């Protein structure tokens, strides 16, 4: 396949002295002062035979072994850098850190002339007093790392990982020939460069949007196709078709798309425009993050929809058919039917892809509950891709990020997680009955009407608004038409409210903005007097509104007026096509804006608002994204109503399934015991008897000599440690290696810890020893996907452990 370049690695030894510093020097010049950095034989390079305008036709699928070898080399290089001494790490970071000396513009420490061929990733460790080779700097290495004094080890490793990703991107950018792809690489390179300088997380913002880009996604549509076309088949045949669909999705997730310049001739103008956008999105969110784990990675089938699949389906399906033919003989006999059925499945999908009214592309289309439950059970039993030696060669091995141990980093994909999209709606009559019951309950329960429970604050404000006790008006000054007297009086009153409630703001500045013709104010009027308001300035061309002042008089606070004011402003903005609110909030107002849905995470690209919004010292920029289908002034009431209806539905269901049975009288009649299954109603709630095999005698049980038992445990533990598949479990996982590991694994265990417990005499019983060993394997299988090497290591080592225990008579036969 041609398209996005595959990342391969130079073949020099990782620990060699051939550092590739010359390439890094070129990188330094191209990056406007970026520091010199050796590649250590592991800098990424783009070597895809079909990319950069050199492709003719569809190209070929790059060898999966090459891809995995490349990712492993990147991982090895990162791990090597993470294990360097702290001075060498700081030297590496200094090459990409701005000089902290006042007035200096040097963006990275450069190696002195006499050491320009040496590499900090091997044996070179510069002294902190060595001067920078940049003639405009000449400051010491210490000046470039002064801001890194208190940095934690994990943060330092994150920065180093971003630097390695940046170097790989630079090498790829130099080798790729396609201009569209080169621009994307250049953008991501500059993004990572800026993130290293500012020590911030890489976040992609701008016109590309945020994934998912289309609904329904390809995964949902393809699984809906299986139900839509093949639900009439028997259970084994339906499972086979599901495996065919998952093989197709796996192939799509590892497909390297052709560049827009290559496909320009076989697409219409509109399709070519859409394809260029989607190709850029695929590079940024799917392809590049596969080897740059400093960026967030998404699966292609989960973030793209019908538009992308239509433009690539013909070429991709031809390649998949050829791949199935070439891999047929290598596939296991029991899985060969997947290869046979693939052409038929592709033709069916193609027909539904071309139909404008196909139900699988309808967002409201959902398979039945029985089908969804069946798929969940199936997902629990088998892996996401067909099991067999050729499964990876058809779809490619599951992409993993690099820089951390794979068996600890890869998490299971939430494919079997329940979703509201996969559940059938309740019958309309059931919902109507619940709504009627809730309405009648409110009517008959006078006490609750007089003293409502947990009523929201804005309910009282809405009641006042309905009675016309308060009013909301958008007012503003004008130079082109007369302003009535009432509006001027309200503006004067709002000026006083803002001045009194915001004493640190100059009165002249408040007056200037309130009476400015470009600003408007949402006024809260009570008894014909303004008691609060929000002064704002809309920027329709930029798609956002800037909130300047927001205040309510002291005597009217804590009554819900502020919440209702903001809800009115949100509805006002949505009606005018504005979907974003921005404001600079001081420390006292941050809590209020958080309650109104504002966040410090700004999702708008900085060029959109920079130079437009007024910036304030000692204030925090906050952002709120508006949903066009939500009426904010009614939102809380709708949510509360839905909550009440849901509670009523639960109560109705509880009454239907609840059944009180008479107590047992057999014991009073002298019967000492009865079988568990004879208890009335037990089977109706889903209880099933468990058949347990009779236990045989155990030579070494808890009552035997503890020293003899400990000797047996030591023998088993030593054998397990020496097994070829024990390497992932020899030592504990550290937070530096895998930051999120302990968020998922609450009770970690490893062979080293078991050895320490054995020495302390912890294992007094056979069950304790077996439980700790079982925890090692269950933790690995919980954190990793079934198609990983480490998942298979756990299974193999567990079988070996059981065999050794049986040999010593410590395992139940």
GROMACS .gro file of N, CA and C in nm, residues 467-532:
model
  198
  467UNK      N    1  -4.388   3.487   3.568
  467UNK     CA    2  -4.482   3.582   3.627
  467UNK      C    3  -4.449   3.727   3.590
  468UNK      N    4  -4.345   3.747   3.509
  468UNK     CA    5  -4.297   3.879   3.467
  468UNK      C    6  -4.247   3.962   3.583
  469UNK      N    7  -4.208   3.893   3.694
  469UNK     CA    8  -4.146   3.966   3.805
  469UNK      C    9  -4.006   4.011   3.768
  470UNK      N   10  -3.940   3.934   3.683
  470UNK     CA   11  -3.809   3.972   3.630
  470UNK      C   12  -3.813   3.959   3.479
  471UNK      N   13  -3.725   4.032   3.411
  471UNK     CA   14  -3.716   4.027   3.266
  471UNK      C   15  -3.569   4.027   3.224
  472UNK      N   16  -3.545   3.972   3.106
  472UNK     CA   17  -3.409   3.969   3.051
  472UNK      C   18  -3.411   4.042   2.916
  473UNK      N   19  -3.321   4.138   2.902
  473UNK     CA   20  -3.313   4.218   2.779
  473UNK      C   21  -3.167   4.232   2.737
  474UNK      N   22  -3.143   4.221   2.607
  474UNK     CA   23  -3.011   4.249   2.550
  474UNK      C   24  -3.011   4.394   2.504
  475UNK      N   25  -2.928   4.476   2.567
  475UNK     CA   26  -2.926   4.619   2.538
  475UNK      C   27  -2.786   4.661   2.497
  476UNK      N   28  -2.778   4.773   2.426
  476UNK     CA   29  -2.648   4.823   2.384
  476UNK      C   30  -2.660   4.962   2.324
  477UNK      N   31  -2.549   5.030   2.318
  477UNK     CA   32  -2.545   5.163   2.261
  477UNK      C   33  -2.536   5.155   2.108
  478UNK      N   34  -2.567   5.268   2.041
  478UNK     CA   35  -2.563   5.270   1.895
  478UNK      C   36  -2.527   5.410   1.847
  479UNK      N   37  -2.453   5.415   1.736
  479UNK     CA   38  -2.419   5.542   1.673
  479UNK      C   39  -2.495   5.565   1.544
  480UNK      N   40  -2.568   5.464   1.500
  480UNK     CA   41  -2.637   5.473   1.371
  480UNK      C   42  -2.786   5.493   1.384
  481UNK      N   43  -2.842   5.468   1.503
  481UNK     CA   44  -2.986   5.486   1.522
  481UNK      C   45  -3.011   5.536   1.663
  482UNK      N   46  -3.124   5.601   1.686
  482UNK     CA   47  -3.151   5.657   1.820
  482UNK      C   48  -3.162   5.547   1.926
  483UNK      N   49  -3.114   5.578   2.045
  483UNK     CA   50  -3.124   5.488   2.159
  483UNK      C   51  -3.229   5.544   2.254
  484UNK      N   52  -3.329   5.462   2.286
  484UNK     CA   53  -3.439   5.514   2.369
  484UNK      C   54  -3.390   5.540   2.511
  485UNK      N   55  -3.468   5.618   2.580
  485UNK     CA   56  -3.431   5.663   2.714
  485UNK      C   57  -3.421   5.546   2.811
  486UNK      N   58  -3.512   5.446   2.798
  486UNK     CA   59  -3.512   5.333   2.889
  486UNK      C   60  -3.381   5.253   2.878
  487UNK      N   61  -3.332   5.235   2.755
  487UNK     CA   62  -3.207   5.162   2.735
  487UNK      C   63  -3.090   5.236   2.798
  488UNK      N   64  -3.087   5.371   2.783
  488UNK     CA   65  -2.979   5.450   2.843
  488UNK      C   66  -2.981   5.437   2.995
  489UNK      N   67  -3.102   5.442   3.054
  489UNK     CA   68  -3.113   5.430   3.199
  489UNK      C   69  -3.066   5.292   3.245
  490UNK      N   70  -3.102   5.189   3.170
  490UNK     CA   71  -3.057   5.054   3.207
  490UNK      C   72  -2.905   5.042   3.195
  491UNK      N   73  -2.848   5.101   3.092
  491UNK     CA   74  -2.702   5.095   3.077
  491UNK      C   75  -2.631   5.168   3.191
  492UNK      N   76  -2.690   5.280   3.233
  492UNK     CA   77  -2.632   5.351   3.348
  492UNK      C   78  -2.641   5.266   3.475
  493UNK      N   79  -2.758   5.201   3.493
  493UNK     CA   80  -2.774   5.114   3.610
  493UNK      C   81  -2.677   4.995   3.606
  494UNK      N   82  -2.658   4.938   3.487
  494UNK     CA   83  -2.564   4.825   3.475
  494UNK      C   84  -2.421   4.870   3.502
  495UNK      N   85  -2.390   4.994   3.460
  495UNK     CA   86  -2.257   5.048   3.488
  495UNK      C   87  -2.233   5.054   3.638
  496UNK      N   88  -2.334   5.095   3.713
  496UNK     CA   89  -2.320   5.104   3.859
  496UNK      C   90  -2.307   4.964   3.920
  497UNK      N   91  -2.384   4.868   3.868
  497UNK     CA   92  -2.376   4.730   3.921
  497UNK      C   93  -2.237   4.675   3.901
  498UNK      N   94  -2.182   4.689   3.781
  498UNK     CA   95  -2.049   4.638   3.753
  498UNK      C   96  -1.943   4.709   3.836
  499UNK      N   97  -1.956   4.840   3.850
  499UNK     CA   98  -1.857   4.917   3.924
  499UNK      C   99  -1.858   4.879   4.072
  500UNK      N  100  -1.977   4.853   4.127
  500UNK     CA  101  -1.987   4.819   4.269
  500UNK      C  102  -1.939   4.676   4.294
  501UNK      N  103  -1.974   4.584   4.204
  501UNK     CA  104  -1.939   4.444   4.226
  501UNK      C  105  -1.797   4.411   4.181
  502UNK      N  106  -1.739   4.497   4.098
  502UNK     CA  107  -1.602   4.474   4.050
  502UNK      C  108  -1.516   4.594   4.088
  503UNK      N  109  -1.484   4.606   4.216
  503UNK     CA  110  -1.415   4.728   4.263
  503UNK      C  111  -1.273   4.743   4.208
  504UNK      N  112  -1.209   4.634   4.167
  504UNK     CA  113  -1.072   4.645   4.117
  504UNK      C  114  -1.067   4.691   3.972
  505UNK      N  115  -1.181   4.696   3.907
  505UNK     CA  116  -1.186   4.738   3.767
  505UNK      C  117  -1.209   4.889   3.761
  506UNK      N  118  -1.128   4.963   3.688
  506UNK     CA  119  -1.146   5.109   3.681
  506UNK      C  120  -1.285   5.146   3.626
  507UNK      N  121  -1.348   5.248   3.687
  507UNK     CA  122  -1.482   5.287   3.644
  507UNK      C  123  -1.483   5.340   3.501
  508UNK      N  124  -1.376   5.410   3.465
  508UNK     CA  125  -1.371   5.462   3.328
  508UNK      C  126  -1.369   5.349   3.226
  509UNK      N  127  -1.299   5.242   3.260
  509UNK     CA  128  -1.291   5.127   3.170
  509UNK      C  129  -1.427   5.058   3.159
  510UNK      N  130  -1.496   5.046   3.273
  510UNK     CA  131  -1.631   4.985   3.271
  510UNK      C  132  -1.724   5.069   3.185
  511UNK      N  133  -1.723   5.199   3.204
  511UNK     CA  134  -1.810   5.287   3.125
  511UNK      C  135  -1.777   5.277   2.976
  512UNK      N  136  -1.649   5.270   2.945
  512UNK     CA  137  -1.607   5.263   2.806
  512UNK      C  138  -1.665   5.140   2.736
  513UNK      N  139  -1.661   5.022   2.806
  513UNK     CA  140  -1.707   4.899   2.743
  513UNK      C  141  -1.859   4.887   2.745
  514UNK      N  142  -1.924   4.931   2.853
  514UNK     CA  143  -2.069   4.919   2.859
  514UNK      C  144  -2.136   5.005   2.751
  515UNK      N  145  -2.080   5.124   2.726
  515UNK     CA  146  -2.139   5.214   2.627
  515UNK      C  147  -2.073   5.201   2.489
  516UNK      N  148  -1.980   5.107   2.476
  516UNK     CA  149  -1.918   5.085   2.344
  516UNK      C  150  -2.021   5.021   2.251
  517UNK      N  151  -2.025   5.065   2.126
  517UNK     CA  152  -2.126   5.017   2.032
  517UNK      C  153  -2.102   4.873   1.989
  518UNK      N  154  -1.978   4.823   2.005
  518UNK     CA  155  -1.951   4.686   1.966
  518UNK      C  156  -1.984   4.587   2.077
  519UNK      N  157  -2.008   4.639   2.197
  519UNK     CA  158  -2.043   4.552   2.309
  519UNK      C  159  -2.193   4.556   2.334
  520UNK      N  160  -2.244   4.446   2.387
  520UNK     CA  161  -2.384   4.438   2.428
  520UNK      C  162  -2.388   4.388   2.572
  521UNK      N  163  -2.501   4.409   2.636
  521UNK     CA  164  -2.516   4.364   2.774
  521UNK      C  165  -2.650   4.295   2.790
  522UNK      N  166  -2.646   4.173   2.845
  522UNK     CA  167  -2.768   4.101   2.881
  522UNK      C  168  -2.808   4.148   3.020
  523UNK      N  169  -2.917   4.222   3.027
  523UNK     CA  170  -2.957   4.286   3.153
  523UNK      C  171  -3.067   4.206   3.222
  524UNK      N  172  -3.053   4.189   3.353
  524UNK     CA  173  -3.156   4.128   3.437
  524UNK      C  174  -3.231   4.242   3.506
  525UNK      N  175  -3.359   4.259   3.468
  525UNK     CA  176  -3.439   4.373   3.515
  525UNK      C  177  -3.543   4.324   3.616
  526UNK      N  178  -3.544   4.390   3.732
  526UNK     CA  179  -3.643   4.360   3.835
  526UNK      C  180  -3.700   4.492   3.886
  527UNK      N  181  -3.831   4.504   3.879
  527UNK     CA  182  -3.899   4.629   3.917
  527UNK      C  183  -3.840   4.746   3.840
  528UNK      N  184  -3.816   4.721   3.712
  528UNK     CA  185  -3.766   4.820   3.617
  528UNK      C  186  -3.626   4.871   3.651
  529UNK      N  187  -3.556   4.798   3.736
  529UNK     CA  188  -3.418   4.835   3.772
  529UNK      C  189  -3.326   4.718   3.740
  530UNK      N  190  -3.208   4.744   3.680
  530UNK     CA  191  -3.113   4.635   3.654
  530UNK      C  192  -3.048   4.587   3.784
  531UNK      N  193  -3.058   4.457   3.809
  531UNK     CA  194  -2.996   4.400   3.930
  531UNK      C  195  -2.880   4.308   3.894
  532UNK      N  196  -2.852   4.293   3.766
  532UNK     CA  197  -2.740   4.208   3.724
  532UNK      C  198  -2.731   4.209   3.573
   0.00000   0.00000   0.00000
